PDB file of N, CA and C in Angstrom:
ATOM      1  N   MET A   1     -30.110 195.032 145.447  1.00 92.00           N
ATOM      2  CA  MET A   1     -29.192 194.359 145.974  1.00 92.00           C
ATOM      3  C   MET A   1     -28.253 193.633 145.119  1.00 92.00           C
ATOM      4  N   LEU A   2     -28.888 193.205 143.971  1.00 93.00           N
ATOM      5  CA  LEU A   2     -28.009 192.437 142.966  1.00 93.00           C
ATOM      6  C   LEU A   2     -27.022 193.406 142.529  1.00 93.00           C
ATOM      7  N   ASP A   3     -27.319 194.704 142.215  1.00 94.00           N
ATOM      8  CA  ASP A   3     -26.397 195.676 141.699  1.00 94.00           C
ATOM      9  C   ASP A   3     -25.373 195.934 142.725  1.00 94.00           C
ATOM     10  N   VAL A   4     -25.592 195.970 143.888  1.00 96.00           N
ATOM     11  CA  VAL A   4     -24.578 196.245 144.931  1.00 96.00           C
ATOM     12  C   VAL A   4     -23.559 195.086 144.988  1.00 96.00           C
ATOM     13  N   ILE A   5     -24.048 193.914 144.929  1.00 96.00           N
ATOM     14  CA  ILE A   5     -23.211 192.768 145.045  1.00 96.00           C
ATOM     15  C   ILE A   5     -22.301 192.755 143.744  1.00 96.00           C
ATOM     16  N   ARG A   6     -22.867 193.054 142.662  1.00 95.00           N
ATOM     17  CA  ARG A   6     -22.073 193.081 141.421  1.00 95.00           C
ATOM     18  C   ARG A   6     -20.887 194.077 141.445  1.00 95.00           C
ATOM     19  N   ARG A   7     -21.106 195.082 142.110  1.00 95.00           N
ATOM     20  CA  ARG A   7     -20.232 196.138 142.161  1.00 95.00           C
ATOM     21  C   ARG A   7     -19.019 196.016 143.192  1.00 95.00           C
ATOM     22  N   ILE A   8     -19.095 194.951 143.974  1.00 97.00           N
ATOM     23  CA  ILE A   8     -17.986 194.650 144.941  1.00 97.00           C
ATOM     24  C   ILE A   8     -16.730 194.348 144.129  1.00 97.00           C
ATOM     25  N   PRO A   9     -15.726 195.193 144.195  1.00 97.00           N
ATOM     26  CA  PRO A   9     -14.481 194.865 143.393  1.00 97.00           C
ATOM     27  C   PRO A   9     -13.698 193.643 143.803  1.00 97.00           C
ATOM     28  N   ARG A  10     -12.910 193.187 142.853  1.00 98.00           N
ATOM     29  CA  ARG A  10     -11.942 192.046 143.202  1.00 98.00           C
ATOM     30  C   ARG A  10     -11.129 192.556 144.277  1.00 98.00           C
ATOM     31  N   GLY A  11     -10.779 191.543 145.092  1.00 98.00           N
ATOM     32  CA  GLY A  11      -9.940 191.822 146.294  1.00 98.00           C
ATOM     33  C   GLY A  11     -10.652 192.494 147.520  1.00 98.00           C
ATOM     34  N   ARG A  12     -11.946 192.747 147.443  1.00 98.00           N
ATOM     35  CA  ARG A  12     -12.656 193.378 148.425  1.00 98.00           C
ATOM     36  C   ARG A  12     -13.827 192.388 148.815  1.00 98.00           C
ATOM     37  N   VAL A  13     -14.421 192.695 150.125  1.00 98.00           N
ATOM     38  CA  VAL A  13     -15.526 191.852 150.515  1.00 98.00           C
ATOM     39  C   VAL A  13     -16.460 192.883 151.161  1.00 98.00           C
ATOM     40  N   ALA A  14     -17.759 192.427 151.400  1.00 98.00           N
ATOM     41  CA  ALA A  14     -18.708 193.055 152.156  1.00 98.00           C
ATOM     42  C   ALA A  14     -19.589 192.109 152.920  1.00 98.00           C
ATOM     43  N   ALA A  15     -20.008 192.519 154.128  1.00 98.00           N
ATOM     44  CA  ALA A  15     -20.931 191.715 154.970  1.00 98.00           C
ATOM     45  C   ALA A  15     -22.349 191.853 154.346  1.00 98.00           C
ATOM     46  N   TYR A  16     -23.083 190.636 154.519  1.00 98.00           N
ATOM     47  CA  TYR A  16     -24.468 190.681 154.120  1.00 98.00           C
ATOM     48  C   TYR A  16     -25.278 191.936 154.612  1.00 98.00           C
ATOM     49  N   SER A  17     -25.039 192.291 155.838  1.00 98.00           N
ATOM     50  CA  SER A  17     -25.687 193.488 156.332  1.00 98.00           C
ATOM     51  C   SER A  17     -25.276 194.798 155.593  1.00 98.00           C
ATOM     52  N   ALA A  18     -23.980 194.859 155.162  1.00 98.00           N
ATOM     53  CA  ALA A  18     -23.595 196.147 154.500  1.00 98.00           C
ATOM     54  C   ALA A  18     -24.330 196.115 153.027  1.00 98.00           C
ATOM     55  N   VAL A  19     -24.397 194.990 152.475  1.00 98.00           N
ATOM     56  CA  VAL A  19     -25.007 194.879 151.147  1.00 98.00           C
ATOM     57  C   VAL A  19     -26.511 195.334 151.224  1.00 98.00           C
ATOM     58  N   ALA A  20     -27.155 194.866 152.165  1.00 98.00           N
ATOM     59  CA  ALA A  20     -28.527 195.085 152.416  1.00 98.00           C
ATOM     60  C   ALA A  20     -28.731 196.705 152.723  1.00 98.00           C
ATOM     61  N   ALA A  21     -27.859 197.276 153.569  1.00 97.00           N
ATOM     62  CA  ALA A  21     -27.958 198.579 153.947  1.00 97.00           C
ATOM     63  C   ALA A  21     -27.680 199.541 152.698  1.00 97.00           C
ATOM     64  N   ALA A  22     -26.669 199.218 152.015  1.00 97.00           N
ATOM     65  CA  ALA A  22     -26.282 200.030 150.751  1.00 97.00           C
ATOM     66  C   ALA A  22     -27.466 199.971 149.673  1.00 97.00           C
ATOM     67  N   ALA A  23     -28.174 198.807 149.737  1.00 96.00           N
ATOM     68  CA  ALA A  23     -29.234 198.715 148.779  1.00 96.00           C
ATOM     69  C   ALA A  23     -30.541 199.486 149.248  1.00 96.00           C
ATOM     70  N   GLY A  24     -30.508 199.961 150.512  1.00 96.00           N
ATOM     71  CA  GLY A  24     -31.633 200.632 151.016  1.00 96.00           C
ATOM     72  C   GLY A  24     -32.587 199.899 151.933  1.00 96.00           C
ATOM     73  N   TYR A  25     -32.072 198.616 152.273  1.00 97.00           N
ATOM     74  CA  TYR A  25     -32.876 197.708 152.995  1.00 97.00           C
ATOM     75  C   TYR A  25     -32.087 197.174 154.379  1.00 97.00           C
ATOM     76  N   PRO A  26     -31.843 198.180 155.175  1.00 95.00           N
ATOM     77  CA  PRO A  26     -30.788 197.785 156.340  1.00 95.00           C
ATOM     78  C   PRO A  26     -31.262 196.782 157.199  1.00 95.00           C
ATOM     79  N   LEU A  27     -32.559 196.346 157.288  1.00 96.00           N
ATOM     80  CA  LEU A  27     -32.988 195.257 158.035  1.00 96.00           C
ATOM     81  C   LEU A  27     -33.063 193.857 157.397  1.00 96.00           C
ATOM     82  N   HIS A  28     -32.757 193.843 156.127  1.00 97.00           N
ATOM     83  CA  HIS A  28     -33.050 192.641 155.259  1.00 97.00           C
ATOM     84  C   HIS A  28     -31.756 191.899 154.887  1.00 97.00           C
ATOM     85  N   HIS A  29     -30.844 191.668 155.872  1.00 96.00           N
ATOM     86  CA  HIS A  29     -29.631 190.925 155.472  1.00 96.00           C
ATOM     87  C   HIS A  29     -29.839 189.445 155.093  1.00 96.00           C
ATOM     88  N   ARG A  30     -30.952 188.918 155.596  1.00 95.00           N
ATOM     89  CA  ARG A  30     -31.340 187.648 155.254  1.00 95.00           C
ATOM     90  C   ARG A  30     -31.706 187.516 153.814  1.00 95.00           C
ATOM     91  N   LEU A  31     -32.236 188.557 153.239  1.00 96.00           N
ATOM     92  CA  LEU A  31     -32.638 188.455 151.956  1.00 96.00           C
ATOM     93  C   LEU A  31     -31.341 188.370 151.064  1.00 96.00           C
ATOM     94  N   VAL A  32     -30.289 189.050 151.386  1.00 96.00           N
ATOM     95  CA  VAL A  32     -29.070 188.815 150.750  1.00 96.00           C
ATOM     96  C   VAL A  32     -28.625 187.496 150.617  1.00 96.00           C
ATOM     97  N   VAL A  33     -28.694 186.743 151.743  1.00 94.00           N
ATOM     98  CA  VAL A  33     -28.396 185.381 151.773  1.00 94.00           C
ATOM     99  C   VAL A  33     -29.194 184.588 150.830  1.00 94.00           C
ATOM    100  N   GLN A  34     -30.558 184.795 150.786  1.00 94.00           N
ATOM    101  CA  GLN A  34     -31.402 184.093 149.964  1.00 94.00           C
ATOM    102  C   GLN A  34     -31.158 184.376 148.467  1.00 94.00           C
ATOM    103  N   LEU A  35     -30.863 185.637 148.095  1.00 93.00           N
ATOM    104  CA  LEU A  35     -30.449 186.010 146.797  1.00 93.00           C
ATOM    105  C   LEU A  35     -29.237 185.168 146.279  1.00 93.00           C
ATOM    106  N   LEU A  36     -28.240 185.167 147.232  1.00 94.00           N
ATOM    107  CA  LEU A  36     -27.008 184.454 146.791  1.00 94.00           C
ATOM    108  C   LEU A  36     -27.257 182.846 146.773  1.00 94.00           C
ATOM    109  N   ARG A  37     -28.142 182.485 147.470  1.00 91.00           N
ATOM    110  CA  ARG A  37     -28.497 181.016 147.368  1.00 91.00           C
ATOM    111  C   ARG A  37     -29.144 180.693 146.034  1.00 91.00           C
ATOM    112  N   HIS A  38     -30.011 181.591 145.601  1.00 92.00           N
ATOM    113  CA  HIS A  38     -30.819 181.245 144.377  1.00 92.00           C
ATOM    114  C   HIS A  38     -30.129 181.809 143.133  1.00 92.00           C
ATOM    115  N   ARG A  39     -29.413 182.811 143.232  1.00 88.00           N
ATOM    116  CA  ARG A  39     -28.725 183.521 142.182  1.00 88.00           C
ATOM    117  C   ARG A  39     -27.242 183.533 142.146  1.00 88.00           C
ATOM    118  N   GLY A  40     -26.655 183.007 143.001  1.00 76.00           N
ATOM    119  CA  GLY A  40     -25.229 183.177 143.275  1.00 76.00           C
ATOM    120  C   GLY A  40     -24.334 182.809 142.086  1.00 76.00           C
ATOM    121  N   ASP A  41     -24.883 181.891 141.185  1.00 85.00           N
ATOM    122  CA  ASP A  41     -23.987 181.423 140.237  1.00 85.00           C
ATOM    123  C   ASP A  41     -23.710 182.521 139.080  1.00 85.00           C
ATOM    124  N   ARG A  42     -24.547 183.599 139.144  1.00 88.00           N
ATOM    125  CA  ARG A  42     -24.331 184.749 138.343  1.00 88.00           C
ATOM    126  C   ARG A  42     -23.786 185.957 138.974  1.00 88.00           C
ATOM    127  N   LEU A  43     -23.459 185.845 140.175  1.00 94.00           N
ATOM    128  CA  LEU A  43     -22.933 186.921 141.137  1.00 94.00           C
ATOM    129  C   LEU A  43     -21.615 186.611 141.665  1.00 94.00           C
ATOM    130  N   PRO A  44     -20.802 187.656 141.921  1.00 97.00           N
ATOM    131  CA  PRO A  44     -19.521 187.343 142.784  1.00 97.00           C
ATOM    132  C   PRO A  44     -19.811 187.083 144.204  1.00 97.00           C
ATOM    133  N   TRP A  45     -20.539 185.810 144.365  1.00 96.00           N
ATOM    134  CA  TRP A  45     -20.982 185.494 145.707  1.00 96.00           C
ATOM    135  C   TRP A  45     -19.930 185.250 146.771  1.00 96.00           C
ATOM    136  N   HIS A  46     -18.737 184.944 146.334  1.00 97.00           N
ATOM    137  CA  HIS A  46     -17.692 184.745 147.281  1.00 97.00           C
ATOM    138  C   HIS A  46     -17.294 186.040 147.982  1.00 97.00           C
ATOM    139  N   ARG A  47     -17.581 187.151 147.463  1.00 98.00           N
ATOM    140  CA  ARG A  47     -17.127 188.403 148.089  1.00 98.00           C
ATOM    141  C   ARG A  47     -18.139 189.052 149.341  1.00 98.00           C
ATOM    142  N   VAL A  48     -19.194 188.209 149.552  1.00 98.00           N
ATOM    143  CA  VAL A  48     -20.157 188.543 150.483  1.00 98.00           C
ATOM    144  C   VAL A  48     -20.021 187.581 151.629  1.00 98.00           C
ATOM    145  N   LEU A  49     -19.918 188.105 152.832  1.00 97.00           N
ATOM    146  CA  LEU A  49     -19.394 187.335 154.074  1.00 97.00           C
ATOM    147  C   LEU A  49     -20.373 187.649 155.162  1.00 97.00           C
ATOM    148  N   GLY A  50     -20.111 187.053 156.217  1.00 96.00           N
ATOM    149  CA  GLY A  50     -20.848 187.330 157.522  1.00 96.00           C
ATOM    150  C   GLY A  50     -20.175 188.499 158.263  1.00 96.00           C
ATOM    151  N   ALA A  51     -20.712 188.886 159.266  1.00 94.00           N
ATOM    152  CA  ALA A  51     -20.209 189.976 160.056  1.00 94.00           C
ATOM    153  C   ALA A  51     -18.928 189.741 160.557  1.00 94.00           C
ATOM    154  N   GLY A  52     -18.017 190.938 160.574  1.00 93.00           N
ATOM    155  CA  GLY A  52     -16.644 190.821 160.977  1.00 93.00           C
ATOM    156  C   GLY A  52     -15.771 190.030 159.968  1.00 93.00           C
ATOM    157  N   GLY A  53     -16.227 189.866 158.703  1.00 96.00           N
ATOM    158  CA  GLY A  53     -15.460 189.235 157.800  1.00 96.00           C
ATOM    159  C   GLY A  53     -15.307 187.757 157.884  1.00 96.00           C
ATOM    160  N   GLU A  54     -16.175 187.148 158.504  1.00 97.00           N
ATOM    161  CA  GLU A  54     -16.267 185.723 158.650  1.00 97.00           C
ATOM    162  C   GLU A  54     -16.961 184.930 157.572  1.00 97.00           C
ATOM    163  N   ILE A  55     -16.359 183.867 157.053  1.00 97.00           N
ATOM    164  CA  ILE A  55     -16.950 183.108 156.089  1.00 97.00           C
ATOM    165  C   ILE A  55     -18.134 182.260 156.869  1.00 97.00           C
ATOM    166  N   ARG A  56     -19.263 182.341 156.389  1.00 94.00           N
ATOM    167  CA  ARG A  56     -20.441 181.738 157.095  1.00 94.00           C
ATOM    168  C   ARG A  56     -20.782 180.433 156.433  1.00 94.00           C
ATOM    169  N   LEU A  57     -20.253 180.017 155.378  1.00 94.00           N
ATOM    170  CA  LEU A  57     -20.505 178.821 154.633  1.00 94.00           C
ATOM    171  C   LEU A  57     -19.823 177.649 155.340  1.00 94.00           C
ATOM    172  N   ARG A  58     -20.211 176.480 155.033  1.00 95.00           N
ATOM    173  CA  ARG A  58     -19.586 175.346 155.753  1.00 95.00           C
ATOM    174  C   ARG A  58     -19.033 174.389 154.759  1.00 95.00           C
ATOM    175  N   GLY A  59     -18.149 173.531 155.250  1.00 96.00           N
ATOM    176  CA  GLY A  59     -17.573 172.504 154.363  1.00 96.00           C
ATOM    177  C   GLY A  59     -16.884 172.924 153.051  1.00 96.00           C
ATOM    178  N   GLU A  60     -17.160 172.239 151.879  1.00 97.00           N
ATOM    179  CA  GLU A  60     -16.429 172.516 150.805  1.00 97.00           C
ATOM    180  C   GLU A  60     -16.816 173.911 150.145  1.00 97.00           C
ATOM    181  N   ALA A  61     -17.987 174.363 150.350  1.00 94.00           N
ATOM    182  CA  ALA A  61     -18.381 175.762 149.992  1.00 94.00           C
ATOM    183  C   ALA A  61     -17.566 176.774 150.710  1.00 94.00           C
ATOM    184  N   ALA A  62     -17.230 176.554 151.990  1.00 96.00           N
ATOM    185  CA  ALA A  62     -16.446 177.560 152.654  1.00 96.00           C
ATOM    186  C   ALA A  62     -15.008 177.517 152.110  1.00 96.00           C
ATOM    187  N   LEU A  63     -14.493 176.420 151.895  1.00 97.00           N
ATOM    188  CA  LEU A  63     -13.148 176.269 151.346  1.00 97.00           C
ATOM    189  C   LEU A  63     -13.022 176.954 149.955  1.00 97.00           C
ATOM    190  N   GLU A  64     -14.025 176.725 149.046  1.00 96.00           N
ATOM    191  CA  GLU A  64     -14.144 177.322 147.858  1.00 96.00           C
ATOM    192  C   GLU A  64     -14.063 178.834 147.896  1.00 96.00           C
ATOM    193  N   GLN A  65     -14.991 179.319 148.866  1.00 97.00           N
ATOM    194  CA  GLN A  65     -15.001 180.756 149.047  1.00 97.00           C
ATOM    195  C   GLN A  65     -13.677 181.451 149.465  1.00 97.00           C
ATOM    196  N   ARG A  66     -12.984 180.712 150.377  1.00 98.00           N
ATOM    197  CA  ARG A  66     -11.776 181.274 150.865  1.00 98.00           C
ATOM    198  C   ARG A  66     -10.796 181.150 149.671  1.00 98.00           C
ATOM    199  N   LEU A  67     -10.666 180.066 148.904  1.00 98.00           N
ATOM    200  CA  LEU A  67      -9.670 180.037 147.759  1.00 98.00           C
ATOM    201  C   LEU A  67      -9.905 180.971 146.733  1.00 98.00           C
ATOM    202  N   ARG A  68     -11.249 181.326 146.473  1.00 98.00           N
ATOM    203  CA  ARG A  68     -11.566 182.303 145.384  1.00 98.00           C
ATOM    204  C   ARG A  68     -11.060 183.791 145.876  1.00 98.00           C
ATOM    205  N   LEU A  69     -11.354 183.954 147.234  1.00 98.00           N
ATOM    206  CA  LEU A  69     -10.840 185.225 147.748  1.00 98.00           C
ATOM    207  C   LEU A  69      -9.321 185.414 147.813  1.00 98.00           C
ATOM    208  N   GLU A  70      -8.650 184.356 148.191  1.00 98.00           N
ATOM    209  CA  GLU A  70      -7.233 184.449 148.338  1.00 98.00           C
ATOM    210  C   GLU A  70      -6.619 184.574 146.832  1.00 98.00           C
ATOM    211  N   ALA A  71      -7.199 183.920 145.861  1.00 98.00           N
ATOM    212  CA  ALA A  71      -6.919 184.136 144.536  1.00 98.00           C
ATOM    213  C   ALA A  71      -6.999 185.536 143.993  1.00 98.00           C
ATOM    214  N   GLU A  72      -7.943 186.357 144.637  1.00 98.00           N
ATOM    215  CA  GLU A  72      -8.048 187.816 144.374  1.00 98.00           C
ATOM    216  C   GLU A  72      -7.181 188.692 145.138  1.00 98.00           C
ATOM    217  N   GLY A  73      -6.351 188.029 146.010  1.00 98.00           N
ATOM    218  CA  GLY A  73      -5.360 188.868 146.860  1.00 98.00           C
ATOM    219  C   GLY A  73      -5.924 189.214 148.237  1.00 98.00           C
ATOM    220  N   VAL A  74      -7.093 188.631 148.632  1.00 99.00           N
ATOM    221  CA  VAL A  74      -7.671 188.901 149.989  1.00 99.00           C
ATOM    222  C   VAL A  74      -6.916 188.043 150.972  1.00 99.00           C
ATOM    223  N   ARG A  75      -6.411 188.791 152.006  1.00 98.00           N
ATOM    224  CA  ARG A  75      -5.568 188.008 153.083  1.00 98.00           C
ATOM    225  C   ARG A  75      -6.537 187.822 154.351  1.00 98.00           C
ATOM    226  N   PHE A  76      -6.285 186.801 155.098  1.00 98.00           N
ATOM    227  CA  PHE A  76      -7.002 186.428 156.060  1.00 98.00           C
ATOM    228  C   PHE A  76      -6.135 186.523 157.496  1.00 98.00           C
ATOM    229  N   ARG A  77      -6.834 186.823 158.526  1.00 96.00           N
ATOM    230  CA  ARG A  77      -6.236 186.800 159.772  1.00 96.00           C
ATOM    231  C   ARG A  77      -6.952 185.716 160.595  1.00 96.00           C
ATOM    232  N   GLY A  78      -6.461 184.497 160.556  1.00 93.00           N
ATOM    233  CA  GLY A  78      -7.173 183.296 161.143  1.00 93.00           C
ATOM    234  C   GLY A  78      -8.296 183.053 160.223  1.00 93.00           C
ATOM    235  N   SER A  79      -9.537 182.970 160.736  1.00 91.00           N
ATOM    236  CA  SER A  79     -10.638 182.540 159.898  1.00 91.00           C
ATOM    237  C   SER A  79     -11.470 183.726 159.414  1.00 91.00           C
ATOM    238  N   ARG A  80     -10.864 184.975 159.562  1.00 97.00           N
ATOM    239  CA  ARG A  80     -11.595 186.166 159.126  1.00 97.00           C
ATOM    240  C   ARG A  80     -10.766 186.972 158.112  1.00 97.00           C
ATOM    241  N   VAL A  81     -11.485 187.535 157.169  1.00 98.00           N
ATOM    242  CA  VAL A  81     -10.798 188.347 156.237  1.00 98.00           C
ATOM    243  C   VAL A  81     -10.098 189.617 156.933  1.00 98.00           C
ATOM    244  N   ALA A  82      -8.867 189.941 156.652  1.00 98.00           N
ATOM    245  CA  ALA A  82      -8.343 191.093 157.138  1.00 98.00           C
ATOM    246  C   ALA A  82      -9.093 192.397 156.849  1.00 98.00           C
ATOM    247  N   ALA A  83      -9.062 193.158 157.941  1.00 97.00           N
ATOM    248  CA  ALA A  83     -10.017 194.389 157.937  1.00 97.00           C
ATOM    249  C   ALA A  83      -9.762 195.257 156.696  1.00 97.00           C
ATOM    250  N   GLU A  84      -8.637 195.340 156.167  1.00 97.00           N
ATOM    251  CA  GLU A  84      -8.379 196.340 155.037  1.00 97.00           C
ATOM    252  C   GLU A  84      -9.173 195.892 153.755  1.00 97.00           C
ATOM    253  N   HIS A  85      -9.600 194.790 153.689  1.00 98.00           N
ATOM    254  CA  HIS A  85     -10.350 194.273 152.597  1.00 98.00           C
ATOM    255  C   HIS A  85     -11.879 194.343 152.587  1.00 98.00           C
ATOM    256  N   ILE A  86     -12.336 194.751 153.674  1.00 98.00           N
ATOM    257  CA  ILE A  86     -13.774 194.766 154.168  1.00 98.00           C
ATOM    258  C   ILE A  86     -14.479 196.186 153.747  1.00 98.00           C
ATOM    259  N   LEU A  87     -15.384 196.156 152.888  1.00 97.00           N
ATOM    260  CA  LEU A  87     -16.137 197.393 152.619  1.00 97.00           C
ATOM    261  C   LEU A  87     -17.324 197.610 153.521  1.00 97.00           C
ATOM    262  N   LYS A  88     -17.554 198.795 154.019  1.00 96.00           N
ATOM    263  CA  LYS A  88     -18.779 199.078 154.823  1.00 96.00           C
ATOM    264  C   LYS A  88     -19.892 199.461 153.865  1.00 96.00           C
ATOM    265  N   ALA A  89     -21.208 199.667 154.420  1.00 96.00           N
ATOM    266  CA  ALA A  89     -22.269 200.068 153.697  1.00 96.00           C
ATOM    267  C   ALA A  89     -21.890 201.346 152.952  1.00 96.00           C
ATOM    268  N   GLU A  90     -21.421 202.397 153.609  1.00 95.00           N
ATOM    269  CA  GLU A  90     -21.212 203.590 153.023  1.00 95.00           C
ATOM    270  C   GLU A  90     -20.066 203.536 151.790  1.00 95.00           C
ATOM    271  N   ASP A  91     -19.268 202.662 151.900  1.00 95.00           N
ATOM    272  CA  ASP A  91     -18.338 202.423 150.765  1.00 95.00           C
ATOM    273  C   ASP A  91     -19.085 201.844 149.636  1.00 95.00           C
ATOM    274  N   LEU A  92     -19.974 200.942 149.871  1.00 94.00           N
ATOM    275  CA  LEU A  92     -20.683 200.331 148.749  1.00 94.00           C
ATOM    276  C   LEU A  92     -21.588 201.356 148.011  1.00 94.00           C
ATOM    277  N   VAL A  93     -22.137 202.288 148.787  1.00 92.00           N
ATOM    278  CA  VAL A  93     -23.002 203.313 148.371  1.00 92.00           C
ATOM    279  C   VAL A  93     -22.278 204.153 147.404  1.00 92.00           C
ATOM    280  N   CYS A  94     -21.010 204.462 147.755  1.00 90.00           N
ATOM    281  CA  CYS A  94     -20.085 205.300 146.886  1.00 90.00           C
ATOM    282  C   CYS A  94     -19.788 204.546 145.538  1.00 90.00           C
ATOM    283  N   LEU A  95     -19.796 203.355 145.607  1.00 82.00           N
ATOM    284  CA  LEU A  95     -19.356 202.580 144.381  1.00 82.00           C
ATOM    285  C   LEU A  95     -20.515 202.709 143.452  1.00 82.00           C
ATOM    286  N   ARG A  96     -21.833 203.071 143.864  1.00 67.00           N
ATOM    287  CA  ARG A  96     -22.911 203.070 143.014  1.00 67.00           C
ATOM    288  C   ARG A  96     -23.033 204.357 142.246  1.00 67.00           C
ATOM    289  N   LEU A  97     -22.230 205.295 142.633  1.00 55.00           N
ATOM    290  CA  LEU A  97     -22.300 206.689 142.078  1.00 55.00           C
ATOM    291  C   LEU A  97     -21.573 206.713 140.662  1.00 55.00           C
TER     292      LEU A  97
END
C-alpha cells in the first residue's frame, strides 16, 4: 500500500478504497487510513481522499490538504476534487508497471 501511495503523481488523487484495491487488498480501505495516520509524514498523504473525491479530514488538516492539492493544480467542484484528477484502482495498478 505504501508503494501505491508513493506513486500517486502530483496533481492527481485517489480514494482510500482505490489505494487498497490497487495494492491487492480491496476490502481494507481502513488500513490505508491507519497507514496515513501513522506514516503520513513520509508519504504524499494529501493525495489520498475519501470516496467521490471528498476530503475526509476535519479542521486545519482539511484546509492543509486542500491547499496542498490546489498548489499541485488540483481543481475542486465545491467540496470535492474535480473528477479529471481522480485515479481509479486500475489506474494505480498501471502506475506500478
